[in-house]
Tab-separated table of C-alpha atoms in Angstrom:
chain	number	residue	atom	x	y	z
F	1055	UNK	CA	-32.948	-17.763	-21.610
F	1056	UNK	CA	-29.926	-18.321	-23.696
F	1057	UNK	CA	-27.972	-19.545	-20.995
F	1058	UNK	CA	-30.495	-21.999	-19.571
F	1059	UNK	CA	-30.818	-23.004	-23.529
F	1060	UNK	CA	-27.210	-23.411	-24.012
F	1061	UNK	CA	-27.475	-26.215	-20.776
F	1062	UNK	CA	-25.885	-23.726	-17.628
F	1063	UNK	CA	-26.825	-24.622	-14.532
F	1064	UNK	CA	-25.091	-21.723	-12.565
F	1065	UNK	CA	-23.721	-18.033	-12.968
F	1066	UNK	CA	-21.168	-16.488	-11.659
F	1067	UNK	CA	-22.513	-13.033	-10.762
F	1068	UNK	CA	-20.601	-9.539	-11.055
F	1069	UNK	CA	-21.585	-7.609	-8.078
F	1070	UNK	CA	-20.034	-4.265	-7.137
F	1071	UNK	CA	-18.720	-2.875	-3.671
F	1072	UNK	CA	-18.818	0.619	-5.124
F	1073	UNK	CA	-22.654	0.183	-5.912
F	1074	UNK	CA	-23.114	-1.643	-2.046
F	1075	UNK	CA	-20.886	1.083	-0.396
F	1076	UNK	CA	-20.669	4.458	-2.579
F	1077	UNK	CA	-19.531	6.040	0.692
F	1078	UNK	CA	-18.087	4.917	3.994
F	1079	UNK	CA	-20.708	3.458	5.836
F	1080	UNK	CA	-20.721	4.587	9.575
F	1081	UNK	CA	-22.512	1.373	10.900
F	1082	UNK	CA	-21.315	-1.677	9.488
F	1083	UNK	CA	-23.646	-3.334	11.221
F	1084	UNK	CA	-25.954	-2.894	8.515
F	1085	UNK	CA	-26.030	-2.115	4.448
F	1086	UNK	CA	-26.249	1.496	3.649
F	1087	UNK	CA	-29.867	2.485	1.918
F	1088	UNK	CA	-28.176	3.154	-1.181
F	1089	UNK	CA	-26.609	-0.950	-1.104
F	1090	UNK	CA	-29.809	-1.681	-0.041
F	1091	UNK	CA	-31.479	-0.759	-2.952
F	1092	UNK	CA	-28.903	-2.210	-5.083
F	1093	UNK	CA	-29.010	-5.471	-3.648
F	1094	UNK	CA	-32.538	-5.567	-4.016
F	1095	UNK	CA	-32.200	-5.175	-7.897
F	1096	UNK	CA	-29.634	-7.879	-7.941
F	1097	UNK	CA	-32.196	-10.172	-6.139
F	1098	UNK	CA	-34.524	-9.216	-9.178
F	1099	UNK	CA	-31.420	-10.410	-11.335
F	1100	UNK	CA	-31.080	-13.722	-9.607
F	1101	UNK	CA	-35.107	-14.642	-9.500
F	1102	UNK	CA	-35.103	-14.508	-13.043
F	1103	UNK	CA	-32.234	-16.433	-13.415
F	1104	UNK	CA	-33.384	-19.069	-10.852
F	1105	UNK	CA	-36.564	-19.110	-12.650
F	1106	UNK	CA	-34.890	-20.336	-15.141
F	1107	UNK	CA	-33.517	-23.036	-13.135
F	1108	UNK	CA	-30.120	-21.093	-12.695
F	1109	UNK	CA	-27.843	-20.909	-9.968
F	1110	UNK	CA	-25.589	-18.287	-8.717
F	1111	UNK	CA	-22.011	-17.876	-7.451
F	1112	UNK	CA	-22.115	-13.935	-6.368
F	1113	UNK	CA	-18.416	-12.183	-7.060
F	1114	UNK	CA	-17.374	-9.465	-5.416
F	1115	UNK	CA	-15.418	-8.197	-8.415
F	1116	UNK	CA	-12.878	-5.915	-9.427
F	1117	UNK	CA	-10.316	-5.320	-11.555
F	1118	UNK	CA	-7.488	-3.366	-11.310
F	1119	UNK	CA	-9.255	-1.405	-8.378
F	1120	UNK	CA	-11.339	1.185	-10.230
F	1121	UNK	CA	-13.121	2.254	-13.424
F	1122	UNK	CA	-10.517	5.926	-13.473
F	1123	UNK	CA	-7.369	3.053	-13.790
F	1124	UNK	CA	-9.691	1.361	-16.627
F	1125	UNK	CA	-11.087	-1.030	-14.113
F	1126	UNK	CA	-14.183	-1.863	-12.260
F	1127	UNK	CA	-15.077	-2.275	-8.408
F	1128	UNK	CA	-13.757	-0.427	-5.569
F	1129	UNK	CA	-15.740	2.740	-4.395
F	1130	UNK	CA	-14.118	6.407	-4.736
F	1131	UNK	CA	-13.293	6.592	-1.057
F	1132	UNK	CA	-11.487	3.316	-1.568
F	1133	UNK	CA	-8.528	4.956	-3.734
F	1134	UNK	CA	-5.227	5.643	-2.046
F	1135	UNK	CA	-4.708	9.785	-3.024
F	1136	UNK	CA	-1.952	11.914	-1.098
F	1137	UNK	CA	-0.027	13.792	-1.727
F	1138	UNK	CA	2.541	11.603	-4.046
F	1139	UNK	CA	-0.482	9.732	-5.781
F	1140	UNK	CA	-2.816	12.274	-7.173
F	1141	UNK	CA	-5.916	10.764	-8.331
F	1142	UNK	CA	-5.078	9.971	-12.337
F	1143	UNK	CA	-7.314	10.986	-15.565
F	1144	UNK	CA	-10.119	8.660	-15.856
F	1145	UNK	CA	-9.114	5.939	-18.724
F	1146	UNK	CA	-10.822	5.649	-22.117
F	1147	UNK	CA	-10.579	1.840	-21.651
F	1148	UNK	CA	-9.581	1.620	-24.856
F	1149	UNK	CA	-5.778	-0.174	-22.976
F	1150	UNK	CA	-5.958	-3.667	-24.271
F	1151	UNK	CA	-3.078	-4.379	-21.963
F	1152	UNK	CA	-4.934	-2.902	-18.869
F	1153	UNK	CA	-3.850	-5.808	-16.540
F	1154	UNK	CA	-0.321	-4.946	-16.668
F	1155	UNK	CA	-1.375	-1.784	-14.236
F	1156	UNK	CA	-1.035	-4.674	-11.274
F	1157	UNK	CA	2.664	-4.783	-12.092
F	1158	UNK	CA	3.443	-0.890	-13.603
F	1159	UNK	CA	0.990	1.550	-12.407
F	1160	UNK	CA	2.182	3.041	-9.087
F	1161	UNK	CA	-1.221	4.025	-8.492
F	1162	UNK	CA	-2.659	1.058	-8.942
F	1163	UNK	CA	-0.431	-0.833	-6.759
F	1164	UNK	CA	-0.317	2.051	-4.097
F	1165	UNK	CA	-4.287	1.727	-3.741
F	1166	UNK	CA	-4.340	-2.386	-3.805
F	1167	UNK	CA	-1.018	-2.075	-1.274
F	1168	UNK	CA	-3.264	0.012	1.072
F	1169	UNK	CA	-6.146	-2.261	0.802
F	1170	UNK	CA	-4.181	-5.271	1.506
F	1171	UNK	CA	-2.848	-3.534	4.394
F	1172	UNK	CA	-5.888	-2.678	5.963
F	1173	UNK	CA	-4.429	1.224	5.823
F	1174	UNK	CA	-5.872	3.815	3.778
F	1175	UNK	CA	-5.113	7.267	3.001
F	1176	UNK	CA	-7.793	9.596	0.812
F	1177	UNK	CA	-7.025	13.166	1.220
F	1178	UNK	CA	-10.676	14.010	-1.146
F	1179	UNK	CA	-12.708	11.931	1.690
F	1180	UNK	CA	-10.745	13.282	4.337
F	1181	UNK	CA	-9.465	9.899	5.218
F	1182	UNK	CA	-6.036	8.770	7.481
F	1183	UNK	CA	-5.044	4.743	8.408
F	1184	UNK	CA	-9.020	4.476	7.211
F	1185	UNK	CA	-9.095	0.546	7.653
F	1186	UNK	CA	-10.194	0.073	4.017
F	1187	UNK	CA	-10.219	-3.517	4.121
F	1188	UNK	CA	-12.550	-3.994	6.938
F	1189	UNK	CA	-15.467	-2.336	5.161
F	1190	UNK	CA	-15.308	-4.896	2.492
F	1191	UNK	CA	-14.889	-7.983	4.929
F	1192	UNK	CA	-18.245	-6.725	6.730
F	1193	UNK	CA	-19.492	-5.391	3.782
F	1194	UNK	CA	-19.838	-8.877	2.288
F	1195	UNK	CA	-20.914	-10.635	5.461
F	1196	UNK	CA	-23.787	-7.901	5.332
F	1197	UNK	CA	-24.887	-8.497	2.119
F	1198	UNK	CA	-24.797	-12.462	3.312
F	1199	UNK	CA	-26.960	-11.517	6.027
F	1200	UNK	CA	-29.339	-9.123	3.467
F	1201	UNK	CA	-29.729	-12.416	1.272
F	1202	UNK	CA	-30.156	-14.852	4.116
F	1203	UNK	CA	-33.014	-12.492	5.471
F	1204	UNK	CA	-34.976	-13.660	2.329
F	1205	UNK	CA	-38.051	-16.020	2.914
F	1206	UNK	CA	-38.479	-16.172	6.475
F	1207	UNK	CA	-35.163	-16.388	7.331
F	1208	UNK	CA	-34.140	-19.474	4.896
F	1209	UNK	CA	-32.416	-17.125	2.487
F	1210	UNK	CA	-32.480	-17.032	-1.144
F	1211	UNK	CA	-32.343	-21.079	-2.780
F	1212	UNK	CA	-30.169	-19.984	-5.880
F	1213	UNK	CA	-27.034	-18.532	-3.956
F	1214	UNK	CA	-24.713	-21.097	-3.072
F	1215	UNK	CA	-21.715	-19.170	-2.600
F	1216	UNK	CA	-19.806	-16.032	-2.211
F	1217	UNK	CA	-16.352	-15.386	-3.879
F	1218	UNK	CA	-14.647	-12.158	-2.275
F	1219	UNK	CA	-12.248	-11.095	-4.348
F	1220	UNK	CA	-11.602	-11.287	-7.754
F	1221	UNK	CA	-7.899	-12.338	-9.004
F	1222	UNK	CA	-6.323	-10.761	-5.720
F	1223	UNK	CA	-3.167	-9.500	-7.004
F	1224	UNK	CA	-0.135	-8.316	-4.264
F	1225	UNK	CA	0.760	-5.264	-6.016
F	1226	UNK	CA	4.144	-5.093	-5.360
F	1227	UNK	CA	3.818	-6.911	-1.715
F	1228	UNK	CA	6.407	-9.759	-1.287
F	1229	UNK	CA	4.420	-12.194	-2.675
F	1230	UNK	CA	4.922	-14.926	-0.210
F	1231	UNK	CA	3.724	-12.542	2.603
F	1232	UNK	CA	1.321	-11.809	0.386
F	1233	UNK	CA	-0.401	-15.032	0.305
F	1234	UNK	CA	0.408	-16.018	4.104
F	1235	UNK	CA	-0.499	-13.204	5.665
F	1236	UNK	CA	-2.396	-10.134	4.462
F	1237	UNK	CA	-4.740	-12.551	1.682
F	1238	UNK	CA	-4.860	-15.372	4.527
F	1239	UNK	CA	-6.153	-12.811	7.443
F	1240	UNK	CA	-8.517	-11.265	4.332
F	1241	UNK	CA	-9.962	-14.597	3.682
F	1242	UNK	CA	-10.548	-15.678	7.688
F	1243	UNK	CA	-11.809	-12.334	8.241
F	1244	UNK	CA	-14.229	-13.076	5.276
F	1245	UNK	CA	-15.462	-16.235	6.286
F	1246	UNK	CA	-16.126	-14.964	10.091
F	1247	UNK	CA	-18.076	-12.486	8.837
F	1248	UNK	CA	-20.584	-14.456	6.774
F	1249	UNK	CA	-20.770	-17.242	9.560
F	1250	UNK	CA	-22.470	-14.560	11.872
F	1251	UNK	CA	-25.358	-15.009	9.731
F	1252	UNK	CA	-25.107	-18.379	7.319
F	1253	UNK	CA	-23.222	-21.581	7.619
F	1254	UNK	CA	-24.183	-23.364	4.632
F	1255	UNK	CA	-22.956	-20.806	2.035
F	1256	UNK	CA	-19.896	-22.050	-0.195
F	1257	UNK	CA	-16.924	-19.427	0.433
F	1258	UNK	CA	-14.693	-19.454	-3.001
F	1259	UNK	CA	-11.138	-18.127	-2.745
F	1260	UNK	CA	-8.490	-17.704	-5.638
């Protein structure tokens, strides 16, 4: 209510690939129960909001990875643990400085490097060259398709566009490979993935 009274016409909504994928989803062909159920509060989320005549930009956000680095986003499974990065004390998120993990924390950057590279290692899931990054490309075209499903087929009217990554940082990657490679193939990946089921849908990239 205060944002429609304050004159907003559209939100950019937090949404979580730990809460869509707590575990590694065998068929990604299809949104886990537990996403499923999580997505369907979110859709409770953004009818109120487009009752209010609100519309919504959904984020796939994270920041630095993971709520134990003092961040937000990436599911347990998703963290890059052997036997040189041991999974850290959780943060008291007290670090007002938090964002210089991208640069300092080895941890950090070894999780975000194995993302970007599409190779992950978790010795607590039992994981080896797990391709991480694949999840979250199909992931998001899933949860396109789980919207799109809505009304017949003609999806949900507020949503008019995904963004799939929040402030994609290279984490010690060369940053022009970075950018021309690994976030370029992430992107294309992204947006073949949510064509299978909508081509109308904004895709926003940073």
């Amino acid at each position: 209510d205060l944002l429609k009274k304050l004159g907003f016409n559209i939100i950019r909504l937090l949404i979580s690939w730990k809460a869509i994928e707590p575990t590694p989803n065998p068929n990604l062909s299809e949104i886990m129960a537990q996403g499923q159920k999580y997505l369907s509060l979110v859709n409770q989320i953004i009818d109120a909001l487009y009752s209010r005549g609100l519309y919504i930009l959904l984020d796939f956000h994270q920041d630095i990875a993971h709520e134990v680095y003092g961040g937000d986003g990436f599911p347990d499974w998703a963290l890059a643990i052997d036997e040189e990065h041991k999974r850290p004390k959780a943060s008291n998120l007290k670090d007002r400085k938090w964002q210089t993990a991208y640069m300092i924390n080895k941890v950090v950057k070894h999780t975000l490097a194995s993302f970007w590279k599409n190779d992950l290692t978790n010795k607590e899931f039992g994981l080896q060259n797990f391709p991480v990054r694949t999840h979250l490309e199909k992931t998001i075209g899933q949860t396109v398709n789980f919207f799109k499903s809505l009304n017949d087929g003609r999806g949900h009217p507020a949503i008019l566009g995904i963004e799939p990554f929040n402030e994609p940082h290279p984490a010690g990657i060369p940053p022009d490979k970075f950018e021309s490679t690994l976030l370029y193939q992430y992107y294309q990946n992204v947006e073949s993935e949510i064509r299978k089921f909508d081509d109308k849908i904004f895709l926003f990239v940073e």
